[in-house]
XYZ file of C-alpha atoms in Angstrom:
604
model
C 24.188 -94.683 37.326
C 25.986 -94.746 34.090
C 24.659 -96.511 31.213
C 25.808 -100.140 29.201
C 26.858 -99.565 26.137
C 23.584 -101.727 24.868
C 21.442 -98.915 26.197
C 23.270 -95.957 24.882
C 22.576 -97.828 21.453
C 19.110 -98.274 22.113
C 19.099 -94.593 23.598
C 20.780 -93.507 19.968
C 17.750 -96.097 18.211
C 14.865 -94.409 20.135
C 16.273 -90.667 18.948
C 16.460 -91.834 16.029
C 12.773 -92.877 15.147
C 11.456 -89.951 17.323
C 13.490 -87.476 15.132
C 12.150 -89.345 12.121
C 8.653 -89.122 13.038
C 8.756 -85.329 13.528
C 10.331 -85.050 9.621
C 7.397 -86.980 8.732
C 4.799 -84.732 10.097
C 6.659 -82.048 9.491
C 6.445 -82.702 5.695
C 2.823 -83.418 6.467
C 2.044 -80.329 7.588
C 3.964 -78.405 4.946
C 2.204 -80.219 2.326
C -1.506 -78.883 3.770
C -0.130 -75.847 3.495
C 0.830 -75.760 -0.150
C -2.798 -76.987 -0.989
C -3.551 -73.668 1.576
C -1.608 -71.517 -0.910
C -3.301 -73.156 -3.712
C -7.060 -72.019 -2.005
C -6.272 -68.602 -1.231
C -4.688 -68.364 -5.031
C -8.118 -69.667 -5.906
C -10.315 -67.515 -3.781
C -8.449 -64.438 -5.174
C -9.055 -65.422 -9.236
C -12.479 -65.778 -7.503
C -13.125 -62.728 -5.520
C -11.277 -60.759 -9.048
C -13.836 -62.320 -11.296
C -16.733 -61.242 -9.171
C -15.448 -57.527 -8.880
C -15.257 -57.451 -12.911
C -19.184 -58.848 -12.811
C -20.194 -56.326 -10.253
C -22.087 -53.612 -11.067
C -23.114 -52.190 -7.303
C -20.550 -49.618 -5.943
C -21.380 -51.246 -2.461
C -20.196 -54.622 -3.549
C -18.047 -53.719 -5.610
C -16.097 -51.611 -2.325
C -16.641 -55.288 -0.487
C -14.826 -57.365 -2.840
C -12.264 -54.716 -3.092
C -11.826 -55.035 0.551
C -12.095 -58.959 0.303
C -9.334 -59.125 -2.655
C -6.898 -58.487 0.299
C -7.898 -61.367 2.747
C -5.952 -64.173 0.188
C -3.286 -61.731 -0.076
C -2.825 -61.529 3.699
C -3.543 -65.300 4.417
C -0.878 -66.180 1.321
C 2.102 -64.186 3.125
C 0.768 -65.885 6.167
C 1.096 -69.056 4.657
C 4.612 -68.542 3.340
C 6.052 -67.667 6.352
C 4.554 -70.903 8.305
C 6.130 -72.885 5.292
C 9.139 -71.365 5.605
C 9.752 -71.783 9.150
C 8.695 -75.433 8.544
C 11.538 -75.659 5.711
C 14.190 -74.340 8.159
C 12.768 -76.458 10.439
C 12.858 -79.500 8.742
C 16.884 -78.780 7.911
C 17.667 -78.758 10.953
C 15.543 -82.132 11.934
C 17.364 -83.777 9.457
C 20.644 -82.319 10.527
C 19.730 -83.790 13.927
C 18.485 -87.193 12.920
C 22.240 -87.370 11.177
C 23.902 -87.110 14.055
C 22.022 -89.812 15.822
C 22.230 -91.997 12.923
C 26.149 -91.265 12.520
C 26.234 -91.987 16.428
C 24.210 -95.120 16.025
C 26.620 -96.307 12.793
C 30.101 -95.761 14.940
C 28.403 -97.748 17.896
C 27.679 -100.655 15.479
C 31.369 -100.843 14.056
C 30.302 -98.349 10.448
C 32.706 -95.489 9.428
C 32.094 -92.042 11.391
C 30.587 -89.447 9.231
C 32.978 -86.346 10.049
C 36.552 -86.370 8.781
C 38.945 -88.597 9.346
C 41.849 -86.033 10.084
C 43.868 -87.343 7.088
C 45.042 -83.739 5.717
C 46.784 -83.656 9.073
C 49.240 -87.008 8.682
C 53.245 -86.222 8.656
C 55.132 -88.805 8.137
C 58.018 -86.703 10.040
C 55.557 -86.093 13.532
C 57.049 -88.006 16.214
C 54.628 -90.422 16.899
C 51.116 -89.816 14.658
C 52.223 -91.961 11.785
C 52.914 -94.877 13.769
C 50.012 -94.843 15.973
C 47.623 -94.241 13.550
C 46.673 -90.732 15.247
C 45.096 -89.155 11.697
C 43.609 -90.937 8.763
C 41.199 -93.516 8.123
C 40.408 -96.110 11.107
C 42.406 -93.587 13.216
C 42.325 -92.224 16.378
C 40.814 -88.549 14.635
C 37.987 -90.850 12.796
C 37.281 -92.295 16.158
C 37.039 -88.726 18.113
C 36.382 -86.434 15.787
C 32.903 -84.654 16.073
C 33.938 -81.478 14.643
C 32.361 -79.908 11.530
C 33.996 -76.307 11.458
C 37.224 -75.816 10.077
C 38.579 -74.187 14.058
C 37.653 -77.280 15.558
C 39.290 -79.896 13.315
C 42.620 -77.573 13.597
C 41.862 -77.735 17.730
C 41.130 -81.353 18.074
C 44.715 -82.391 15.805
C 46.479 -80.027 17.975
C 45.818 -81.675 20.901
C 46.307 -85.438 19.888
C 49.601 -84.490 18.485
C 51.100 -81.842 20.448
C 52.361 -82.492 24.457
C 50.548 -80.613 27.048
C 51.309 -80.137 31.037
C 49.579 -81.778 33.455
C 47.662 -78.505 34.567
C 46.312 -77.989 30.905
C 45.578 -81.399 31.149
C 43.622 -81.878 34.325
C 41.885 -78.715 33.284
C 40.747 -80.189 30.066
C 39.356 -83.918 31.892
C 37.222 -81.591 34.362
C 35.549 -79.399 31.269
C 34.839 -82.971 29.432
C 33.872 -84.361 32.443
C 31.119 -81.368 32.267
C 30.054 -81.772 29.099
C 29.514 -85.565 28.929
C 26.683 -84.743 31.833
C 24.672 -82.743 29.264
C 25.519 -84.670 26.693
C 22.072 -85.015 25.421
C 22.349 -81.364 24.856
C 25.191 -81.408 22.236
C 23.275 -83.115 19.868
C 20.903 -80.232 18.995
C 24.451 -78.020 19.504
C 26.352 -80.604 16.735
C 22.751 -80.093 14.408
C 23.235 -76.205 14.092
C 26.595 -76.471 12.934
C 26.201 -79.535 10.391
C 25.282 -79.085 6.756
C 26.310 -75.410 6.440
C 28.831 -74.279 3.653
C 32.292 -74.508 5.835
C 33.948 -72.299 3.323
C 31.348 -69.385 3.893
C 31.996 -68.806 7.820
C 35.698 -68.690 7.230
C 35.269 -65.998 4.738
C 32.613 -64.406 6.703
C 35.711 -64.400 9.684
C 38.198 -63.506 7.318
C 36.280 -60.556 6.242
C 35.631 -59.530 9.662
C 38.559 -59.717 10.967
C 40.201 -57.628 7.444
C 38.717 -55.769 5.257
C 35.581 -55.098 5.522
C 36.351 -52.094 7.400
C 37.771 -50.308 4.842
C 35.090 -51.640 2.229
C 32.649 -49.644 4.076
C 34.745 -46.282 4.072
C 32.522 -45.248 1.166
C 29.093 -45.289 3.442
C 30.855 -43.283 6.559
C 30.706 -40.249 4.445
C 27.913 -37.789 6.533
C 25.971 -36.506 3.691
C 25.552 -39.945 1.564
C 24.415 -40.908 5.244
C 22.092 -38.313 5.882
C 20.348 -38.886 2.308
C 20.107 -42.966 2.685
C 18.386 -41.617 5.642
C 15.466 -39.633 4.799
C 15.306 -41.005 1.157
C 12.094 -43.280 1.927
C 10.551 -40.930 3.589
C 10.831 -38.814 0.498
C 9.732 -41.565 -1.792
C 6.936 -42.739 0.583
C 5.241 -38.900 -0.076
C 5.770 -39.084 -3.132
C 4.070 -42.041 -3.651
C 1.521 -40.795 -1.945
C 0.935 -37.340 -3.904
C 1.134 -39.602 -6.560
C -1.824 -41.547 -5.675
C -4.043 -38.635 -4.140
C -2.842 -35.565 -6.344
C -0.858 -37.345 -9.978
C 0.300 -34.599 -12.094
C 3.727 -33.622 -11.810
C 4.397 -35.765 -8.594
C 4.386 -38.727 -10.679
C 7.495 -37.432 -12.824
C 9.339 -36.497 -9.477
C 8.640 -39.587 -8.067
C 10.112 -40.841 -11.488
C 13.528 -38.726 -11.191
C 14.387 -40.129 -7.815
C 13.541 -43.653 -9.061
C 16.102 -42.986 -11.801
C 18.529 -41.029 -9.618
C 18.556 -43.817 -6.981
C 19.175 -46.108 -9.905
C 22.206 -44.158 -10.847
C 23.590 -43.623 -7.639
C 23.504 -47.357 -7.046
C 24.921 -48.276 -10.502
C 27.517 -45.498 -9.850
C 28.693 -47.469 -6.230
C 27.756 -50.649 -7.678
C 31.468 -51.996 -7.407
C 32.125 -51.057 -3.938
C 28.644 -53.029 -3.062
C 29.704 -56.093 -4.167
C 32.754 -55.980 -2.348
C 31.177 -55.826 0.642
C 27.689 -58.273 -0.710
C 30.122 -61.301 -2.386
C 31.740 -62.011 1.203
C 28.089 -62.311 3.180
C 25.394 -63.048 0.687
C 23.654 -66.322 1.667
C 25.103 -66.850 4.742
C 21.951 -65.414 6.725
C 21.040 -69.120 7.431
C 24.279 -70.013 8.165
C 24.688 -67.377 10.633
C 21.454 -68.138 12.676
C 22.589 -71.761 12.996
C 26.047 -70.649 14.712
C 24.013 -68.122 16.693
C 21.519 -70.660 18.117
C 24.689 -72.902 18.711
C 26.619 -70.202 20.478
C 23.378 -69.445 22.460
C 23.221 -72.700 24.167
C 27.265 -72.194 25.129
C 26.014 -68.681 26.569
C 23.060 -70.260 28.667
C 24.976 -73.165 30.385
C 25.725 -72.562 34.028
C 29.552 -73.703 33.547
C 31.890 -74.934 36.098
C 34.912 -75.366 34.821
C 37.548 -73.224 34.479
C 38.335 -74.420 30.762
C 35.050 -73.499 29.448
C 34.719 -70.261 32.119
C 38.001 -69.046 29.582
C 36.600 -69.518 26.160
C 33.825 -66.725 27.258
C 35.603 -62.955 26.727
C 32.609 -60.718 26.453
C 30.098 -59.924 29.013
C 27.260 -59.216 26.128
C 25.173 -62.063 24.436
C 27.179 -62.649 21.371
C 24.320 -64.797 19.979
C 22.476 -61.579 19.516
C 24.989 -59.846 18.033
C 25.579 -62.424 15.275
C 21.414 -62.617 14.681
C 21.389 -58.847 14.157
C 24.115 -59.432 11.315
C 21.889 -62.735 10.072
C 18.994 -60.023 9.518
C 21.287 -57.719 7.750
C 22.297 -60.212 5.317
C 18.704 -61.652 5.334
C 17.302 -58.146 3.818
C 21.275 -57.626 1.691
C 20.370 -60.823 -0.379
C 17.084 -59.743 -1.863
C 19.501 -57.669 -4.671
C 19.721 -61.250 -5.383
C 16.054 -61.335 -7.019
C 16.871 -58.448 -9.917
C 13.144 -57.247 -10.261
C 12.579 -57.046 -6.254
C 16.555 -55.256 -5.534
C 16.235 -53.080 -8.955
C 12.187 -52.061 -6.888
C 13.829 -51.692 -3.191
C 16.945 -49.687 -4.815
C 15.014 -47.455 -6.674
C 12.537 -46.548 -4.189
C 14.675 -46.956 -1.275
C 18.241 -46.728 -2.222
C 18.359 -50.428 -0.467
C 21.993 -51.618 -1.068
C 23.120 -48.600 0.989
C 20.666 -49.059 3.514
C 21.950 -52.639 4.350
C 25.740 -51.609 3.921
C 25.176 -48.679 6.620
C 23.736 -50.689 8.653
C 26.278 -53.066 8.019
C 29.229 -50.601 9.079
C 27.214 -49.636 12.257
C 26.937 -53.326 13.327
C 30.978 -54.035 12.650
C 31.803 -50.888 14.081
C 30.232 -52.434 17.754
C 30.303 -56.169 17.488
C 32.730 -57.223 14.944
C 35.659 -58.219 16.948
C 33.417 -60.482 19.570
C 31.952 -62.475 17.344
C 34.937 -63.271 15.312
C 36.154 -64.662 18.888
C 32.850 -66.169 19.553
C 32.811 -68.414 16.262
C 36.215 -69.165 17.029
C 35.376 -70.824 19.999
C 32.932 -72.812 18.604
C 35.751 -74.807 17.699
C 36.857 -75.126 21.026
C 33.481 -76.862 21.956
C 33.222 -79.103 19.790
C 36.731 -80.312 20.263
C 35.361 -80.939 23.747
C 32.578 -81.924 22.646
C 34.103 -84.867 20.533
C 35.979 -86.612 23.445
C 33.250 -86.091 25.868
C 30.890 -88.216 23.409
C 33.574 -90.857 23.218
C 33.792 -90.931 27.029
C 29.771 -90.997 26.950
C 29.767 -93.827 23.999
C 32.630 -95.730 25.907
C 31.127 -96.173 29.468
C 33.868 -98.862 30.706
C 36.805 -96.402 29.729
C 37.987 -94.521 32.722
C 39.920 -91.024 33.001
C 43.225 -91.789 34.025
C 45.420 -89.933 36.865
C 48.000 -87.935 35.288
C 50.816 -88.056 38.611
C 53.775 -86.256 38.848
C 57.473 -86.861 38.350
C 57.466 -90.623 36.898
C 54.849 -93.318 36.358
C 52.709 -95.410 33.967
C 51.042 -98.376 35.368
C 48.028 -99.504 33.649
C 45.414 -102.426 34.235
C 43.596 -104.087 31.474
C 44.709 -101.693 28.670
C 43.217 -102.152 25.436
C 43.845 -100.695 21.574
C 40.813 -98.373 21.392
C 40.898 -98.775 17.421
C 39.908 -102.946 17.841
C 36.129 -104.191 18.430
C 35.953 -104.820 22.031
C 34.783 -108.634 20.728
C 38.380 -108.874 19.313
C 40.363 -106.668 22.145
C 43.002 -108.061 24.392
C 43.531 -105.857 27.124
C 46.854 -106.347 29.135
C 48.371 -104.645 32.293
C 51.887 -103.034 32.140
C 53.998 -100.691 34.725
C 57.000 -99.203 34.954
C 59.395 -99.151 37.580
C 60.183 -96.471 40.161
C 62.879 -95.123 37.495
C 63.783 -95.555 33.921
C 64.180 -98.546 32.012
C 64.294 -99.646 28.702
C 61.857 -102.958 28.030
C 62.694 -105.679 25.088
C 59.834 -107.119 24.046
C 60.305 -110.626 22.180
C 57.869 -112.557 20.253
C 56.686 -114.569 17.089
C 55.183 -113.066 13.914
C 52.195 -111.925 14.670
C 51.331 -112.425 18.095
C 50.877 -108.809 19.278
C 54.458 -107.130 20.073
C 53.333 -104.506 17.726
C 49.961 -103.807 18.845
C 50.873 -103.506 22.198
C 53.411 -101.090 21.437
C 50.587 -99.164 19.539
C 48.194 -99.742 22.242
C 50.344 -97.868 25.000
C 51.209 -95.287 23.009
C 47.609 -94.508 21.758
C 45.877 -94.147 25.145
C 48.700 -92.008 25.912
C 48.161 -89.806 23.304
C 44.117 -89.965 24.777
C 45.398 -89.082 28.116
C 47.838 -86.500 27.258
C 44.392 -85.397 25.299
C 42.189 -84.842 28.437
C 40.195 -87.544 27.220
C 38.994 -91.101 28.805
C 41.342 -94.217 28.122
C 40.733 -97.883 26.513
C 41.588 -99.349 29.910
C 40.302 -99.950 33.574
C 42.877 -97.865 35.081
C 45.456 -95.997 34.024
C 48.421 -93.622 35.942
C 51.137 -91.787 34.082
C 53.273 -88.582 34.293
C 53.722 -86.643 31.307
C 55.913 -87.811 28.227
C 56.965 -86.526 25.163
C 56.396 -89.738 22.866
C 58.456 -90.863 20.366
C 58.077 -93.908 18.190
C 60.259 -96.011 15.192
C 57.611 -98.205 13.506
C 56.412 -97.681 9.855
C 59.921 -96.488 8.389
C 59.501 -96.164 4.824
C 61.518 -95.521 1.626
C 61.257 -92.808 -0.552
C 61.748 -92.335 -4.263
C 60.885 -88.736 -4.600
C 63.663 -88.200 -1.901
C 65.675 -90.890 -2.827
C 66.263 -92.300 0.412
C 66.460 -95.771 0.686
C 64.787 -97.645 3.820
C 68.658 -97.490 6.244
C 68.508 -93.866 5.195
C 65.128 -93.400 6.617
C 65.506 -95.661 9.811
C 68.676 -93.047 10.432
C 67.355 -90.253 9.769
C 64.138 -91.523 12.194
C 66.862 -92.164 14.815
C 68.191 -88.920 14.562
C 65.246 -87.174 15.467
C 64.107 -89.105 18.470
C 68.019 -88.799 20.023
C 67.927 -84.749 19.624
C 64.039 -85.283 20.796
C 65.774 -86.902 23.949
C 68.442 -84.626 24.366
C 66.260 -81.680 24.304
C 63.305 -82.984 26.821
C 64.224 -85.191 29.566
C 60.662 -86.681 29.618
C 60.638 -89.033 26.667
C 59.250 -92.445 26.212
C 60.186 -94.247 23.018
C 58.464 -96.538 21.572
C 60.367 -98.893 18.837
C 59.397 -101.773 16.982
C 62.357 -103.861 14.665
C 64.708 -100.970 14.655
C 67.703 -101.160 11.333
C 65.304 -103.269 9.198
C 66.992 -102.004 6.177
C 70.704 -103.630 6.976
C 72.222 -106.835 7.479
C 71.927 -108.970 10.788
C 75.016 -108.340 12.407
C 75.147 -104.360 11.664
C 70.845 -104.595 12.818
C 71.907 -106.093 16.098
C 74.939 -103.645 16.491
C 73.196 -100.820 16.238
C 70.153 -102.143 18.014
C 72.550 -102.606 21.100
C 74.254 -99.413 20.797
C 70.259 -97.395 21.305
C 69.270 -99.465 24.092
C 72.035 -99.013 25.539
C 72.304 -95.002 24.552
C 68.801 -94.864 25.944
C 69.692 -96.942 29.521
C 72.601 -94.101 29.815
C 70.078 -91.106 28.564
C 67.690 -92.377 31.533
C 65.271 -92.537 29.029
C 61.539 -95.056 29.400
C 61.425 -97.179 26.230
C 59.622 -100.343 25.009
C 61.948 -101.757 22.235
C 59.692 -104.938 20.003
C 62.560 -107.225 18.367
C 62.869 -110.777 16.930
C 66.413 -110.310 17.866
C 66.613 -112.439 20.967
C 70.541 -111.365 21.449
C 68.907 -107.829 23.092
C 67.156 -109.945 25.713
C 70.458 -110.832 26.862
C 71.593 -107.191 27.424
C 70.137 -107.778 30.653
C 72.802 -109.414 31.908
C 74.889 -106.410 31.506
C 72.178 -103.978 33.101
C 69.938 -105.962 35.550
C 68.060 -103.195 36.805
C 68.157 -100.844 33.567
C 66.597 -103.715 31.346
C 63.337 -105.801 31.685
C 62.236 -108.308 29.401
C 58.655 -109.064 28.234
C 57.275 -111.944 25.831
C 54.158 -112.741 23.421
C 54.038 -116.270 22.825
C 52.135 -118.861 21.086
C 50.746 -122.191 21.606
C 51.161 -125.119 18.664
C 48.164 -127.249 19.430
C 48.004 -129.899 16.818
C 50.695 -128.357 14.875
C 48.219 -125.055 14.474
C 49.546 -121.832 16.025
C 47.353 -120.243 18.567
C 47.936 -116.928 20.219
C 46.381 -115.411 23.637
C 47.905 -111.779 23.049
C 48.969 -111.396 26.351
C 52.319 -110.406 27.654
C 54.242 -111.994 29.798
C 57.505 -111.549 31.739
C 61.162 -113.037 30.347
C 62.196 -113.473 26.902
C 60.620 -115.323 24.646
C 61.139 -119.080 24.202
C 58.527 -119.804 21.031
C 58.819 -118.648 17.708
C 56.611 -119.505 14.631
C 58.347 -118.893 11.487
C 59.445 -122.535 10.746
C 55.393 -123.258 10.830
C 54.779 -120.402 8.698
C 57.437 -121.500 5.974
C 56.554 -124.965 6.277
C 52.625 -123.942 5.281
C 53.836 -122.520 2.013
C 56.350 -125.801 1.258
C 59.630 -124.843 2.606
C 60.938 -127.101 5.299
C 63.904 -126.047 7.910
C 66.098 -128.578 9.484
């Protein structure tokens, strides 16, 4: 039974106190510990005093012993308060996404981007139907945090797809939105994290780092890295049990180490600067790509995304650890110790090339397709946020007939939905109306839900049936001064593009509101006769929003090629009201006489 939409906000309410709760004793917990560490700091001061004030050997060999139980209870502690820390990231990573789920659901601003880096003024229809930007379509959708899946999701609510892709793409959100609950801890991983770093951390795997780590394939520098801490650890030891002249050797290869790393210092850093600090970043992806990797998936859209037959999730932790023990050069005392003794840099570059030389190539595809989740991800949590939106039928050959269709961008309290078809074959559809009482938003609302549909995603409406269309619109047409093209220029140039649009797919539906805005009356009604009736001989589906009430009467000329459609208003006690809905015919009632007369001007 699906859920209201009142109990999917409760649902998001009770998440978001549980998740809250859990910080709280979280933080709890990790502040007993510190007063822990402060204890066994104490006990050892303690148990050192008492050694210097003992004078029995026996005691003396007890307290010695003793002087290590702090020691071992302190790393104990630190590594049960770091766990905690990481822990309590990724709680409050989690309680984000609730509370950003929670915000959308109560009419706030989403949290993630609002696609606007991808507007173009020159894309076909994403200008005028408010596809990227703020209160867009994108801010609506978008639940993608890594730079692959932002690309992924503005690809496919701009760009046309077939009806197999898109079919394909309804069944793998269809999926997803049943374990729903499960993308929240999937969304949590990837939040937070420095975006920059994993696309360097790609870009290096997939480029150079290859030949960065020429300088560690070389068999004897190997074969040295290899038994040099076996060679220190004896030394250390004669140096304990036997001193003398073990001591200086032990000294020599503490220098020589020193050298050697100085001396490959540069090629180090090469490889270091494109990984260091990203060991927390990588076991956040890996946990994420581990729950992709334990899902029993269905669909053939998801079964795709997966290319290797080896847990990639593993491979990725191996190269977290890597990095984990590559950034203690970051601490100069404890990398100048490890180096010396253990010629450390190398040892985490060799190990380093042996890892890319197996797994490299997989898990550059893997964290690509992160991407490709979460771009699922984001309209299957709209379809899961949006229970009364349906999936529409995507048909063959040619259709669009819709039933209650509504502008997924306005507050349902405020939403007019409307029903609309087309006929068995093309025609182009004037819509007439007054200022203001909706020609535009419907236009917008068709051609939005479209763009859902084409999308894979769940539609504003409670039904919905369409083949596929390349869209075109002619709304927003704007001037520019860098370009110096005046408003005419930019309505022709607009026109230009959506006529060698038609000519070059069949399968267009225009959508056009006030077309020649930037000439007189005459030459705007000219050339406004001239498209429709370009358009009627192209075959091509359009809805065409005018004032111009002459259009309406191209029907007369081309019964069956031409509809006409209305919004009206009412004047109730000389006060303009408007119900938003459309209605068949031309339209009858206009308002601008009111609207001059408010401001003082009076027409006769």
């Amino acid at each position: 039974m699906l859920k209201t939409q009142a109990q999917i906000i409760s649902g998001y309410s009770q998440k978001i106190n549980e998740v809250t709760t859990k910080i709280e004793t979280t933080k709890k917990l990790i502040d007993q510990l510190s007063l822990v560490r402060i204890g066994l700091f104490l006990a050892e001061i303690l148990f050192f005093v008492l050694l210097l004030n003992s004078a029995d050997d026996n005691s003396r060999t007890l307290i010695q012993f003793a002087l290590l139980l702090p020691v071992i209870g302190f790393v104990f502690v630190v590594r049960k308060q770091a766990r905690l820390d990481r822990e309590i990231d990724y709680q409050k990573q989690l309680l984000w996404v609730y509370q950003n789920e929670w915000n959308q659901l109560n009419g706030k601003p989403n949290g993630y981007e609002d696609g606007k880096v991808f507007e173009s003024e020159s894309h076909p229809f994403s200008s005028d139907l408010d596809i990227f930007g703020r209160a867009s379509l994108f801010s609506l959708v978008n639940r993608c945090y890594t730079k692959t899946g932002k690309d992924l999701l503005a690809e496919r609510l701009s760009h046309k797809s077939t009806k197999a892709e898109i079919l394909a793409r309804q069944e793998a959100i269809k999926e997803v939105q049943e374990k729903i609950e499960e993308t929240f801890d999937f969304r949590a991983n990837l939040h937070g994290h420095n975006i920059e770093k994993i696309e360097q951390i790609k870009t290096q795997l997939a480029g150079d780092l290859g030949l960065q780590l020429a300088f560690v394939r070389k068999k004897l520098l190997r074969v040295y890295v290899a038994v040099a801490p076996y060679i220190t650890f004896g030394l250390v030891l004669s140096s304990i049990f036997i001193g003398g002249l073990s001591g200086n050797i032990l000294g020599l290869f503490v220098f020589i180490h020193l050298g050697i790393n100085i001396f490959l210092n540069s090629k180090i850093n090469l490889v270091f600067y494109s990984f260091g600090g990203g060991s927390g970043l990588l076991n956040s992806y890996a946990e994420a790509i581990k729950w992709t990797e334990n899902q029993p998936w269905k669909s053939s859209y998801i079964l795709q995304l997966f290319t290797s037959k080896i847990p990639i999730s593993k491979e990725i932790k191996t190269l977290s650890k890597v990095i984990q023990k590559f950034d203690a050069r970051l601490n100069l005392i404890v990398g100048g110790f490890l180096n010396g003794l253990f010629l450390w840099d190398l040892q985490c570059c060799i190990s380093l090339d042996k890892w890319y030389q197996s797994s490299s190539k997989d898990v550059i595809s893997a964290l690509n397709h992160l991407g490709d989740f979460e771009e699922i991800i984001s309209l299957a949590t709209l379809a899961y946020n949006q229970p009364a939106w349906v999936f529409p039928s995507i048909d063959e050959g040619f259709q669009l007939s819709g039933t209650e269709i509504g502008h997924p961008l306005i507050a349902v309290e405020r939403r007019v939905n409307n029903d609309f078809y087309l006929e068995a074959k093309p025609t182009v559809d004037i819509v007439t109306g007054s200022n203001m009482a909706g020609k535009s938003t419907f236009l917008r609302t068709l051609g939005i839900n479209m763009v859902l549909a084409y999308a894979g995603g769940p539609v504003c409406a409670r039904s919905l049936q369409l083949s596929v269309f390349s869209i075109n619109t002619y709304m927003r047409i704007k001037d520019s001064l860098n370009e110096s093209t005046s408003t005419f220029k930019a309505e022709l140039n607009r026109l230009k593009m959506i006529l060698k649009n038609i000519e070059q797919d069949k399968n267009t539906f225009v959508l056009i509101d006030e077309m020649l805005r930037g000439t007189n009356s005459k030459d705007k009604y000219l050339g406004s006769k001239v498209f429709v009736e370009k358009l009627i001989a192209e075959k091509t589906p359009g809805l065409f929003a005018t004032h111009d009430l002459q259009l309406a009467d191209l029907k007369e000329d081309h019964p069956t090629a031409l509809r006409n459609f209305h919004f009206d208003i009412q004047i109730i006690n000389g006060e303009m009201e408007f119900d938003y809905k459309l209605k068949q015919g031309p339209c009858s009632t206009f308002n601008a006489a009111i609207l001059l007369k408010q401001i003082g001007l009076s027409l006769d």
